[in-house]
Amino acid sequence: MSILTQHKYPINSHHHGRSCQPLLPHPRVYCSSTTTKPSPNTKQLIIEPRLVSPPVTAVVSDRPIVYGPTLQSTWSHRAWVATGCTTVFISLAESMIGAAEVHMWLEPILAGLIGYILADLGSGVYHWGIDNYGDAATPLFGTQIEAFQGHHKWPWTITRRQFANNLHALARAVAFIVLPIDLVCHDPVVHGFVGVCSGCIMFSQQFHAWAHGTKSRLPPIVVALQEVGVLVSRSHHAAHHRPPYNNNYCIVSGVWNEFLDKQKVFEALEMILFFKLGVRPRSWSEPNSEWTEENEISSQIPAQ
């Protein structure tokens, strides 16, 4: 029995006579390559020149906020105004009681009238001084100087100040000056002068505020007193807020303004201070942004 060897690969008939060695398979290597082409839908990075705005820098404005905290009264303000009013009322009461006891009325009344007239002069001298000299760092008066400089830039803010906020600085000064007089003096003539003069000085800032108010918003009695000249009028004081800002300084009744301006009293004082001390008043300089008035902007809203 013979065993026939079976080849997995058939023998080619062409070679079977030469050899019976089986043929080995020839491997075939197939190489393929693919070329990647961009898809027509592929998104491409496109750089386009664009104008870029510079970063916005926050600018803090020093414009006062309508009804903001700087214009509102504090309990400290109210306490000083109450104290100042008390000392003034005591002085006036001393004058009336003393006059009634000795049946002397003319002298205290005349003393009160003189006090009223000199209070207007005093308000003008004080107003001229802080308008033209010193700055926020000036001892004792720095706060008032800064406030009056801000008032020239934003004059309408004085009508937004609450009552005690507007009067407390002068009320404090009046309290320290008048209280000792109340304690040691009982002369009705002296108290007639002191009571009226100190009261007008303390309330001069309120008279000043009324001079910036509109007629329709002021109490009728205030309008009447302005029109007869008892209080400084709106039209009279408006001249002070126009260039060259060197006139109409008095803010109680304004009765001294015409005389002081015509006689150039403050200009003479400025010359004396300049030649003696070398200090120039602000009114000699060209008004800058600190003196330029800005009107109230209706878009401002009350502070929350």
Coordinates of C-alpha atoms in Angstrom, one line a residue:
M1 CA 0.0 0.0 0.0
S2 CA 1.6 3.2 -1.0
I3 CA 1.0 6.6 0.5
L4 CA 0.8 9.4 -1.9
T5 CA 2.1 12.6 -0.6
Q6 CA -0.5 15.3 -1.1
H7 CA 0.9 18.8 -1.7
K8 CA -0.9 21.7 -0.6
Y9 CA 0.3 23.5 -3.6
P10 CA -0.1 21.9 -7.0
I11 CA 3.0 21.1 -8.9
N12 CA 3.4 23.0 -12.0
S13 CA 3.5 20.6 -14.9
H14 CA 6.3 22.5 -16.5
H15 CA 8.7 21.6 -13.7
H16 CA 7.7 18.2 -12.6
G17 CA 10.3 16.5 -14.7
R18 CA 13.2 18.4 -13.1
S19 CA 12.4 18.3 -9.5
C20 CA 9.8 17.1 -7.2
Q21 CA 10.7 19.9 -4.7
P22 CA 7.6 21.8 -3.9
L23 CA 7.3 25.4 -4.8
L24 CA 7.3 27.8 -2.0
P25 CA 4.7 30.6 -2.1
H26 CA 5.8 34.0 -3.1
P27 CA 4.6 36.6 -0.7
R28 CA 3.1 39.7 -2.3
V29 CA 3.4 43.1 -0.5
Y30 CA 0.8 45.5 -1.4
C31 CA 1.6 49.2 -0.6
S32 CA -1.1 51.7 -0.6
S33 CA -1.1 55.3 0.3
T34 CA -3.8 57.8 0.8
T35 CA -3.5 61.5 0.4
T36 CA -5.4 63.6 2.8
K37 CA -7.1 66.5 1.2
P38 CA -8.7 69.3 3.1
S39 CA -12.4 68.9 3.3
P40 CA -14.2 71.7 1.7
N41 CA -16.3 72.1 4.9
T42 CA -13.3 72.3 7.3
K43 CA -13.2 75.6 9.1
Q44 CA -10.1 77.7 8.6
L45 CA -8.6 80.2 11.0
I46 CA -9.0 83.6 9.4
I47 CA -7.2 86.6 10.8
E48 CA -8.8 89.8 10.1
P49 CA -7.6 93.2 11.2
R50 CA -10.0 94.9 13.6
L51 CA -9.9 98.1 15.6
V52 CA -9.8 97.4 19.3
S53 CA -10.9 100.1 21.7
P54 CA -8.4 100.8 24.5
P55 CA -9.4 99.6 27.9
V56 CA -11.7 102.0 29.7
T57 CA -10.2 103.5 32.8
A58 CA -12.6 104.3 35.6
V59 CA -12.4 108.0 36.4
V60 CA -13.6 109.1 39.8
S61 CA -15.4 112.4 39.5
D62 CA -15.4 114.8 42.4
R63 CA -18.9 116.0 41.4
P64 CA -21.1 116.0 44.5
I65 CA -24.0 113.5 44.4
V66 CA -27.4 115.1 44.7
Y67 CA -28.8 114.3 48.1
G68 CA -25.5 112.4 48.8
P69 CA -24.1 111.8 52.3
T70 CA -21.9 114.9 52.1
L71 CA -25.0 117.0 51.9
Q72 CA -27.0 115.4 54.6
S73 CA -27.1 116.3 58.3
T74 CA -25.7 114.1 61.0
W75 CA -26.6 114.0 64.7
S76 CA -23.4 115.9 65.4
H77 CA -24.4 118.7 63.0
R78 CA -27.9 118.9 64.6
A79 CA -26.3 119.0 68.1
W80 CA -24.1 121.9 67.2
V81 CA -26.9 123.9 65.5
A82 CA -29.1 123.3 68.6
T83 CA -26.4 124.5 70.9
G84 CA -25.7 127.6 68.8
C85 CA -29.4 128.4 68.6
T86 CA -29.7 128.0 72.3
T87 CA -26.9 130.4 73.1
V88 CA -28.4 133.0 70.7
F89 CA -31.9 132.6 72.2
I90 CA -30.5 133.0 75.7
S91 CA -28.7 136.3 74.6
L92 CA -31.9 137.6 73.1
A93 CA -33.9 136.6 76.1
E94 CA -31.4 138.4 78.4
S95 CA -31.8 141.5 76.3
M96 CA -35.6 141.5 76.4
I97 CA -35.8 140.7 80.1
G98 CA -33.2 143.3 81.1
A99 CA -34.9 145.9 78.9
A100 CA -38.3 145.2 80.5
E101 CA -36.9 145.4 84.0
V102 CA -35.4 148.8 83.5
H103 CA -38.0 150.0 80.9
M104 CA -35.3 150.7 78.3
W105 CA -36.2 149.6 74.8
L106 CA -34.6 152.0 72.4
E107 CA -31.0 151.2 73.2
P108 CA -31.3 147.4 72.9
I109 CA -33.2 147.8 69.6
L110 CA -30.5 150.1 68.2
A111 CA -27.8 147.7 69.4
G112 CA -29.6 144.9 67.6
L113 CA -29.8 147.0 64.4
I114 CA -26.1 147.7 64.6
G115 CA -25.5 144.0 65.1
Y116 CA -27.5 143.2 62.0
I117 CA -25.6 145.7 59.9
L118 CA -22.2 144.6 61.1
A119 CA -23.1 140.9 60.7
D120 CA -23.5 141.6 56.9
L121 CA -20.1 143.3 56.9
G122 CA -18.6 140.4 58.8
S123 CA -20.0 137.8 56.4
G124 CA -18.5 139.7 53.5
V125 CA -15.0 139.9 55.1
Y126 CA -15.1 136.2 56.0
H127 CA -16.4 135.2 52.6
W128 CA -13.7 137.3 50.8
G129 CA -11.0 135.7 53.0
I130 CA -11.9 132.1 52.4
D131 CA -12.6 132.7 48.7
N132 CA -9.2 134.1 48.1
Y133 CA -6.7 132.6 50.6
G134 CA -5.8 129.2 52.0
D135 CA -6.8 125.7 51.0
A136 CA -8.1 122.5 52.4
A137 CA -5.0 122.1 54.6
T138 CA -5.4 125.5 56.3
P139 CA -5.8 125.0 60.1
L140 CA -9.3 125.8 61.5
F141 CA -10.7 127.1 58.2
G142 CA -9.6 124.4 55.8
T143 CA -13.0 122.7 55.6
Q144 CA -14.8 126.0 55.0
I145 CA -12.3 127.0 52.3
E146 CA -12.8 123.7 50.5
A147 CA -16.5 123.9 50.8
F148 CA -16.7 127.5 49.4
Q149 CA -14.3 126.6 46.5
G150 CA -16.6 123.6 45.7
H151 CA -19.5 126.0 45.9
H152 CA -18.1 128.2 43.1
K153 CA -17.9 125.1 40.9
W154 CA -21.3 123.7 41.9
P155 CA -23.3 126.6 43.4
W156 CA -26.6 124.7 43.2
T157 CA -25.4 122.2 45.8
I158 CA -26.1 124.7 48.6
T159 CA -29.8 124.4 47.9
R160 CA -29.5 120.6 48.4
R161 CA -27.7 120.7 51.7
Q162 CA -29.8 119.9 54.7
F163 CA -30.4 122.6 57.3
A164 CA -28.0 121.5 60.0
N165 CA -25.3 120.4 57.4
N166 CA -25.3 123.9 56.1
L167 CA -25.2 125.7 59.5
H168 CA -23.2 123.5 61.8
A169 CA -19.7 125.1 61.3
L170 CA -20.9 128.6 62.1
A171 CA -23.1 127.3 64.8
R172 CA -20.1 125.8 66.6
A173 CA -18.2 129.0 66.4
V174 CA -21.2 131.0 67.7
A175 CA -21.7 128.6 70.6
F176 CA -18.1 129.0 71.8
I177 CA -18.2 132.8 71.6
V178 CA -21.7 133.6 72.8
L179 CA -21.9 131.1 75.7
P180 CA -19.3 132.8 77.9
I181 CA -21.0 136.2 77.2
D182 CA -24.4 134.7 78.3
L183 CA -22.8 133.5 81.6
V184 CA -20.9 136.6 82.6
C185 CA -22.9 139.5 81.1
H186 CA -26.4 140.6 81.8
D187 CA -26.5 144.0 80.1
P188 CA -29.6 144.2 77.8
V189 CA -27.8 146.5 75.3
V190 CA -24.8 144.2 75.0
H191 CA -27.1 141.2 74.6
G192 CA -29.2 143.1 72.0
F193 CA -26.1 143.5 69.9
V194 CA -24.6 140.0 70.6
G195 CA -27.9 138.2 70.0
V196 CA -28.8 139.7 66.7
C197 CA -25.3 139.8 65.3
S198 CA -24.4 136.2 66.2
G199 CA -27.8 135.0 65.0
C200 CA -27.4 136.7 61.6
I201 CA -23.9 135.3 61.2
M202 CA -25.0 131.8 62.2
F203 CA -27.9 131.9 59.8
S204 CA -26.0 133.7 57.0
Q205 CA -25.4 130.3 55.3
Q206 CA -29.2 129.7 55.2
F207 CA -29.7 133.3 53.7
H208 CA -27.0 132.3 51.2
A209 CA -28.8 129.1 50.3
W210 CA -32.1 131.1 49.8
A211 CA -30.2 133.4 47.4
H212 CA -29.5 130.4 45.2
G213 CA -33.0 129.1 45.3
T214 CA -35.7 129.6 42.7
K215 CA -38.5 132.0 43.6
S216 CA -41.3 129.4 43.2
R217 CA -39.6 127.1 45.7
L218 CA -38.9 129.6 48.4
P219 CA -41.4 130.4 51.3
P220 CA -43.3 133.6 50.5
I221 CA -42.0 135.4 53.6
V222 CA -38.4 134.7 52.4
V223 CA -39.2 136.1 48.9
A224 CA -40.7 139.2 50.6
L225 CA -37.7 139.8 52.8
Q226 CA -35.4 139.5 49.8
E227 CA -37.4 141.9 47.7
V228 CA -37.3 144.6 50.4
G229 CA -33.6 144.1 51.1
V230 CA -33.7 142.6 54.5
L231 CA -32.1 139.4 53.1
V232 CA -29.6 139.2 50.3
S233 CA -31.6 138.7 47.0
R234 CA -31.1 136.2 44.3
S235 CA -30.3 138.7 41.6
H236 CA -27.9 140.6 43.9
H237 CA -25.9 137.6 44.9
A238 CA -25.8 136.2 41.3
A239 CA -23.2 138.8 40.4
H240 CA -20.8 137.1 42.8
H241 CA -20.9 134.0 40.6
R242 CA -19.9 135.7 37.4
P243 CA -16.3 136.7 36.4
P244 CA -14.2 138.1 37.9
Y245 CA -15.6 136.6 41.1
N246 CA -14.3 139.5 43.2
N247 CA -17.5 141.4 44.3
N248 CA -20.7 141.0 46.2
Y249 CA -19.2 139.0 49.1
C250 CA -21.7 140.0 51.8
I251 CA -24.5 137.4 52.2
V252 CA -26.7 138.5 55.1
S253 CA -28.5 141.5 53.5
G254 CA -25.9 142.6 51.0
V255 CA -26.3 146.2 52.1
W256 CA -22.5 146.6 52.3
N257 CA -21.7 145.2 48.8
E258 CA -22.2 148.4 46.8
F259 CA -20.0 150.5 49.1
L260 CA -17.3 147.9 49.4
D261 CA -17.2 147.3 45.6
K262 CA -17.2 151.0 44.6
Q263 CA -14.6 151.9 47.1
K264 CA -12.5 148.8 46.1
V265 CA -12.0 148.0 49.8
F266 CA -11.2 144.3 49.2
E267 CA -8.9 145.2 46.3
A268 CA -7.0 147.5 48.6
L269 CA -6.7 144.8 51.3
E270 CA -5.4 142.4 48.6
M271 CA -2.7 144.8 47.6
I272 CA -1.6 145.3 51.2
L273 CA -1.4 141.5 51.8
F274 CA 0.5 141.0 48.5
F275 CA 3.1 143.7 49.2
K276 CA 3.4 142.7 52.9
L277 CA 3.3 139.0 52.7
G278 CA 3.7 138.2 49.0
V279 CA 0.4 136.3 48.9
R280 CA -1.7 136.5 45.7
P281 CA -5.5 136.2 46.0
R282 CA -7.2 133.7 43.8
S283 CA -9.3 136.4 42.2
W284 CA -6.2 137.8 40.5
S285 CA -5.7 134.6 38.5
E286 CA -7.6 133.6 35.4
P287 CA -10.5 131.5 36.6
N288 CA -9.7 127.8 36.0
S289 CA -11.7 124.7 36.2
E290 CA -12.0 125.0 39.9
W291 CA -13.8 128.3 39.6
T292 CA -15.8 127.5 36.4
E293 CA -19.4 126.9 37.3
E294 CA -21.0 123.7 36.3
N295 CA -24.8 123.5 36.0
E296 CA -26.8 120.9 37.6
I297 CA -27.3 117.8 35.4
S298 CA -30.9 116.5 35.3
S299 CA -29.7 113.0 34.8
Q300 CA -28.2 112.9 38.3
I301 CA -30.3 110.7 40.6
P302 CA -30.6 110.7 44.3
A303 CA -28.1 108.5 46.1
Q304 CA -29.6 105.3 47.4

